[in-house]
Amino acid sequence: VGWSEHAVGRVTVHDRRTGSRRAEVELPGPGSVLGLSARPEGGDEAWIGYTDFTTPPRVYRHRVGSGAVDLWMDAPGQVELRAGVSARQEAYRSADGTEVRLFLLHREGLEPDGARPTILYGYGGFNVPLTPAWSASAAAWVERGGVYAIANLRGGSEEGEAWHRAGMRDRKQNVFDDFAAAAEHLVAGGWTSPRRLAISGGSNGGLLVGAALTRRPELFAAVACSAPLLDMVRYERFGLGETWNDEYGRADDPTELGWLVAYSPYHHVVKGTEYPAVLFTVFDSDTRVDPLHARKMCAALQWATASKRPVLLRRERQTGHGARSVRRTVELQADVLAFLAAEVDLELA
């Protein structure tokens, strides 16, 4: 099991004795391999977990001898989209000339018109890859006629460990440059305009969109910022922050403090700036990223902004940074999508 070039999953068959490659398993499409298993006693069969942007997680059975692949177990329930979805990967250039890629999702047959309501999502850190995977919220957005883009920024592992290291510590600015260039690529490609472009991210991705809205406020109409890191001068003092200083840098080191201050979103809020609409979502029991980051940033933006666009904080009690019930997940995503849709004029009904 591994990744083909540029973050798409693959499974290859190798000779047990020599290790030489014998064949590649033909997967249903450009997606992600969730796991691989076989019988403990061996045999001719292997089971492959799989998902992509239009397929909820399912399990396929592969027969090594014949090369056959058949559906063995589907996800519970049925997902029926009222329109076909087109998913593809595009390349663009970042500020330093590096080639970066993004996945682009939209209705089949949809053509660029310069004004499509669009969400750009990113993470860019901790060696985390954004590979093809089913997302109910992305599907809902696309089904209503919107465009959804996922950027494979430096800081992740989509292009290997060197790609991760190119977006950490003193090179963190590369991540923000990659994200801004992704937004400009969507505009230049005729898909959207700054008036119809929203950005979304959580945790380290919340830092990403926080940096984006303070550095390039004119490029976005709306921002969904969930459980974010935003005060990078003090992040080590709260939650699990001290365990992340190898990724970001230490505030007690003068050189590394300079890296942090250079992009810390809270420290780059400027009064009189016309900021985009922002929805912060925080969770009272979050022991990983303290909600104080979003509370401080929300107050700073409400004080500073010269636009009439809302800056709001959605507080959720008795839930933390990660897993949650299905009901709470649906309620959170419904609120976020409704907020973004209202700000970029996507019709939901």
XYZ file of N, CA, C and O in Angstrom, residues 54-133:
320
model
N -16.454 10.977 -4.031
C -17.860 10.677 -4.282
C -18.289 9.331 -3.706
O -19.427 8.924 -3.895
N -17.393 8.659 -2.988
C -17.657 7.313 -2.476
C -17.389 7.236 -0.980
O -16.248 7.386 -0.552
N -18.428 7.012 -0.150
C -18.178 6.766 1.278
C -17.303 5.531 1.460
O -17.210 4.675 0.565
N -16.644 5.388 2.605
C -15.748 4.245 2.817
C -16.431 2.908 2.553
O -17.562 2.668 2.982
N -15.734 2.045 1.838
C -16.232 0.701 1.540
C -15.043 -0.246 1.457
O -13.880 0.184 1.458
N -15.320 -1.545 1.378
C -14.264 -2.560 1.341
C -14.392 -3.369 0.055
O -15.485 -3.858 -0.277
N -13.287 -3.506 -0.655
C -13.231 -4.337 -1.857
C -12.398 -5.592 -1.581
O -11.454 -5.563 -0.781
N -12.750 -6.676 -2.265
C -11.975 -7.916 -2.177
C -11.175 -8.087 -3.454
O -11.710 -7.952 -4.565
N -9.893 -8.349 -3.286
C -8.998 -8.560 -4.431
C -8.515 -10.003 -4.430
O -8.009 -10.503 -3.414
N -8.684 -10.673 -5.549
C -8.152 -12.026 -5.739
C -6.845 -11.912 -6.514
O -6.837 -11.511 -7.682
N -5.769 -12.269 -5.858
C -4.436 -12.035 -6.419
C -4.238 -12.817 -7.714
O -3.684 -12.302 -8.694
N -4.684 -14.048 -7.744
C -4.441 -14.886 -8.918
C -5.067 -14.342 -10.182
O -4.415 -14.253 -11.243
N -6.330 -13.959 -10.104
C -7.048 -13.478 -11.288
C -6.944 -11.968 -11.472
O -7.220 -11.447 -12.557
N -6.586 -11.262 -10.402
C -6.555 -9.799 -10.469
C -7.917 -9.165 -10.296
O -8.045 -7.936 -10.388
N -8.947 -9.953 -10.005
C -10.308 -9.425 -9.894
C -10.467 -8.582 -8.633
O -9.893 -8.877 -7.581
N -11.272 -7.538 -8.761
C -11.621 -6.674 -7.633
C -13.137 -6.548 -7.604
O -13.756 -6.160 -8.599
N -13.760 -6.912 -6.461
C -15.210 -6.785 -6.365
C -15.595 -6.172 -5.021
O -14.852 -6.275 -4.044
N -16.759 -5.529 -4.987
C -17.238 -4.892 -3.764
C -17.601 -5.976 -2.753
O -18.412 -6.847 -3.020
N -17.012 -5.902 -1.555
C -17.244 -6.883 -0.506
C -18.173 -6.352 0.589
O -19.040 -7.054 1.079
N -17.999 -5.060 0.965
C -18.881 -4.459 1.964
C -18.994 -2.959 1.707
O -17.982 -2.263 1.567
N -20.237 -2.484 1.648
C -20.483 -1.070 1.405
C -20.729 -0.354 2.728
O -20.975 -0.985 3.764
N -20.684 0.983 2.692
C -21.022 1.774 3.869
C -22.496 1.581 4.196
O -23.316 1.328 3.303
N -22.876 1.682 5.488
C -24.294 1.544 5.837
C -25.094 2.702 5.253
O -24.621 3.833 5.165
N -26.336 2.411 4.827
C -27.162 3.451 4.234
C -26.775 3.720 2.795
O -25.848 3.126 2.250
N -27.482 4.626 2.185
C -27.245 4.974 0.791
C -27.041 6.479 0.653
O -27.701 7.272 1.315
N -26.111 6.848 -0.201
C -25.888 8.255 -0.516
C -26.307 8.476 -1.960
O -25.751 7.862 -2.874
N -27.305 9.313 -2.155
C -27.795 9.589 -3.502
C -27.685 11.081 -3.785
O -28.398 11.895 -3.195
N -26.766 11.443 -4.659
C -26.617 12.836 -5.065
C -27.500 13.092 -6.279
O -27.605 12.268 -7.183
N -28.122 14.254 -6.283
C -29.049 14.581 -7.367
C -28.324 14.974 -8.644
O -28.931 15.118 -9.693
N -27.028 15.163 -8.553
C -26.240 15.504 -9.739
C -24.898 14.787 -9.659
O -24.372 14.555 -8.569
N -24.340 14.431 -10.804
C -23.022 13.832 -10.830
C -21.963 14.829 -10.385
O -22.129 16.046 -10.525
N -20.883 14.314 -9.822
C -19.811 15.167 -9.316
C -18.535 14.907 -10.103
O -18.133 13.759 -10.298
N -17.916 15.960 -10.561
C -16.620 15.886 -11.222
C -15.530 16.199 -10.206
O -15.624 17.201 -9.481
N -14.522 15.352 -10.108
C -13.399 15.558 -9.193
C -12.103 15.371 -9.962
O -11.897 14.339 -10.600
N -11.246 16.351 -9.905
C -9.964 16.239 -10.610
C -8.898 17.017 -9.839
O -9.187 17.783 -8.928
N -7.650 16.813 -10.240
C -6.521 17.484 -9.615
C -5.909 18.474 -10.594
O -5.753 18.168 -11.782
N -5.595 19.662 -10.091
C -4.960 20.698 -10.907
C -3.676 21.165 -10.235
O -3.521 21.074 -9.017
N -2.762 21.687 -11.031
C -1.503 22.218 -10.519
C -1.459 23.724 -10.714
O -2.040 24.269 -11.648
N -0.748 24.394 -9.797
C -0.559 25.837 -9.899
C 0.787 26.189 -9.280
O 1.437 25.334 -8.661
N 1.219 27.410 -9.426
C 2.513 27.848 -8.905
C 2.337 28.739 -7.685
O 1.517 29.641 -7.676
N 3.131 28.469 -6.642
C 3.131 29.309 -5.452
C 4.062 30.504 -5.648
O 4.669 30.680 -6.719
N 4.183 31.332 -4.617
C 4.935 32.580 -4.732
C 6.394 32.365 -5.114
O 6.984 33.180 -5.827
N 6.996 31.260 -4.635
C 8.410 30.998 -4.937
C 8.601 30.121 -6.169
O 9.708 29.659 -6.434
N 7.528 29.873 -6.912
C 7.608 29.081 -8.117
C 7.363 27.596 -7.925
O 7.310 26.842 -8.913
N 7.207 27.144 -6.680
C 6.960 25.721 -6.419
C 5.609 25.296 -6.987
O 4.610 26.003 -6.833
N 5.579 24.124 -7.625
C 4.326 23.589 -8.138
C 3.553 22.923 -7.004
O 4.079 22.070 -6.290
N 2.318 23.354 -6.826
C 1.433 22.845 -5.781
C 0.175 22.324 -6.474
O -0.155 22.753 -7.581
N -0.536 21.411 -5.818
C -1.740 20.838 -6.422
C -2.952 21.023 -5.533
O -2.835 21.159 -4.320
N -4.103 21.029 -6.166
C -5.359 21.033 -5.438
C -6.352 20.111 -6.126
O -6.250 19.858 -7.325
N -7.281 19.602 -5.348
C -8.403 18.850 -5.883
C -9.571 19.803 -6.066
O -9.842 20.639 -5.199
N -10.277 19.660 -7.181
C -11.393 20.543 -7.515
C -12.645 19.703 -7.719
O -12.655 18.771 -8.532
N -13.703 20.033 -6.984
C -14.964 19.307 -7.055
C -16.073 20.251 -7.492
O -16.183 21.373 -6.972
N -16.905 19.798 -8.428
C -18.076 20.568 -8.839
C -19.038 19.644 -9.565
O -18.702 18.494 -9.879
N -20.231 20.121 -9.837
C -21.200 19.337 -10.596
C -20.663 18.999 -11.976
O -19.973 19.810 -12.598
N -20.996 17.830 -12.455
C -20.633 17.484 -13.825
C -21.277 18.472 -14.798
O -22.450 18.820 -14.665
N -20.477 18.925 -15.741
C -20.977 19.856 -16.745
C -20.926 21.302 -16.338
O -21.187 22.189 -17.162
N -20.579 21.582 -15.082
C -20.496 22.977 -14.632
C -19.285 23.653 -15.269
O -18.182 23.097 -15.280
N -19.485 24.830 -15.798
C -18.410 25.568 -16.458
C -18.052 26.825 -15.670
O -18.908 27.414 -15.014
N -16.795 27.257 -15.733
C -16.408 28.491 -15.038
C -17.186 29.694 -15.570
O -17.318 29.860 -16.778
N -17.707 30.503 -14.659
C -18.399 31.717 -15.072
C -17.908 32.939 -14.306
O -18.485 34.023 -14.407
N -16.839 32.741 -13.510
C -16.263 33.850 -12.768
C -16.972 34.184 -11.483
O -16.549 35.103 -10.770
N -18.049 33.465 -11.147
C -18.831 33.853 -9.975
C -19.416 32.657 -9.231
O -20.454 32.780 -8.579
N -18.777 31.499 -9.306
C -19.295 30.335 -8.605
C -19.001 30.452 -7.100
O -17.850 30.704 -6.712
N -19.993 30.273 -6.250
C -19.714 30.223 -4.809
C -18.765 29.068 -4.518
O -19.043 27.914 -4.861
N -17.639 29.372 -3.899
C -16.543 28.403 -3.780
C -16.018 28.358 -2.360
O -15.878 29.400 -1.709
N -15.726 27.153 -1.891
C -15.014 26.963 -0.625
C -13.638 26.390 -0.932
O -13.510 25.399 -1.657
N -12.601 27.008 -0.380
C -11.231 26.510 -0.458
C -10.835 26.017 0.923
O -10.867 26.786 1.889
N -10.475 24.737 1.010
C -10.133 24.126 2.287
C -8.651 23.766 2.306
O -8.089 23.348 1.292
N -8.016 23.900 3.469
C -6.617 23.524 3.586
C -6.234 23.187 5.010
O -6.969 23.463 5.966
N -5.052 22.596 5.156
C -4.506 22.255 6.487
C -3.034 22.648 6.559
O -2.659 23.520 7.295
N -2.171 21.978 5.816
C -0.790 22.404 5.674
C 0.063 22.307 6.916
O 0.689 23.291 7.312
N 0.150 21.118 7.513
C 1.017 20.981 8.673
C 1.062 19.576 9.220
O 0.266 18.705 8.852
N 2.032 19.330 10.120
C 2.135 18.099 10.905
C 2.185 16.829 10.052
O 1.775 15.763 10.508
N 2.635 16.963 8.812
C 2.805 15.793 7.947
C 1.471 15.119 7.614
O 1.422 13.935 7.295
N 0.377 15.878 7.704
C -0.964 15.332 7.457
C -1.321 15.515 5.982
O -1.335 16.647 5.484
N -1.637 14.434 5.256
C -2.015 14.572 3.850
C -3.522 14.768 3.694
O -4.318 14.171 4.419
N -3.921 15.594 2.754
C -5.332 15.730 2.382
C -5.530 14.950 1.092
O -5.314 15.451 -0.006
N -5.902 13.697 1.253
C -6.084 12.786 0.123
C -7.573 12.625 -0.176
O -8.413 13.006 0.638
N -7.936 12.077 -1.331
C -9.358 11.968 -1.679
C -10.143 11.178 -0.640
O -9.766 10.063 -0.276
N -11.226 11.750 -0.142
C -12.052 11.097 0.864
C -13.463 11.659 0.805
O -13.663 12.829 0.463
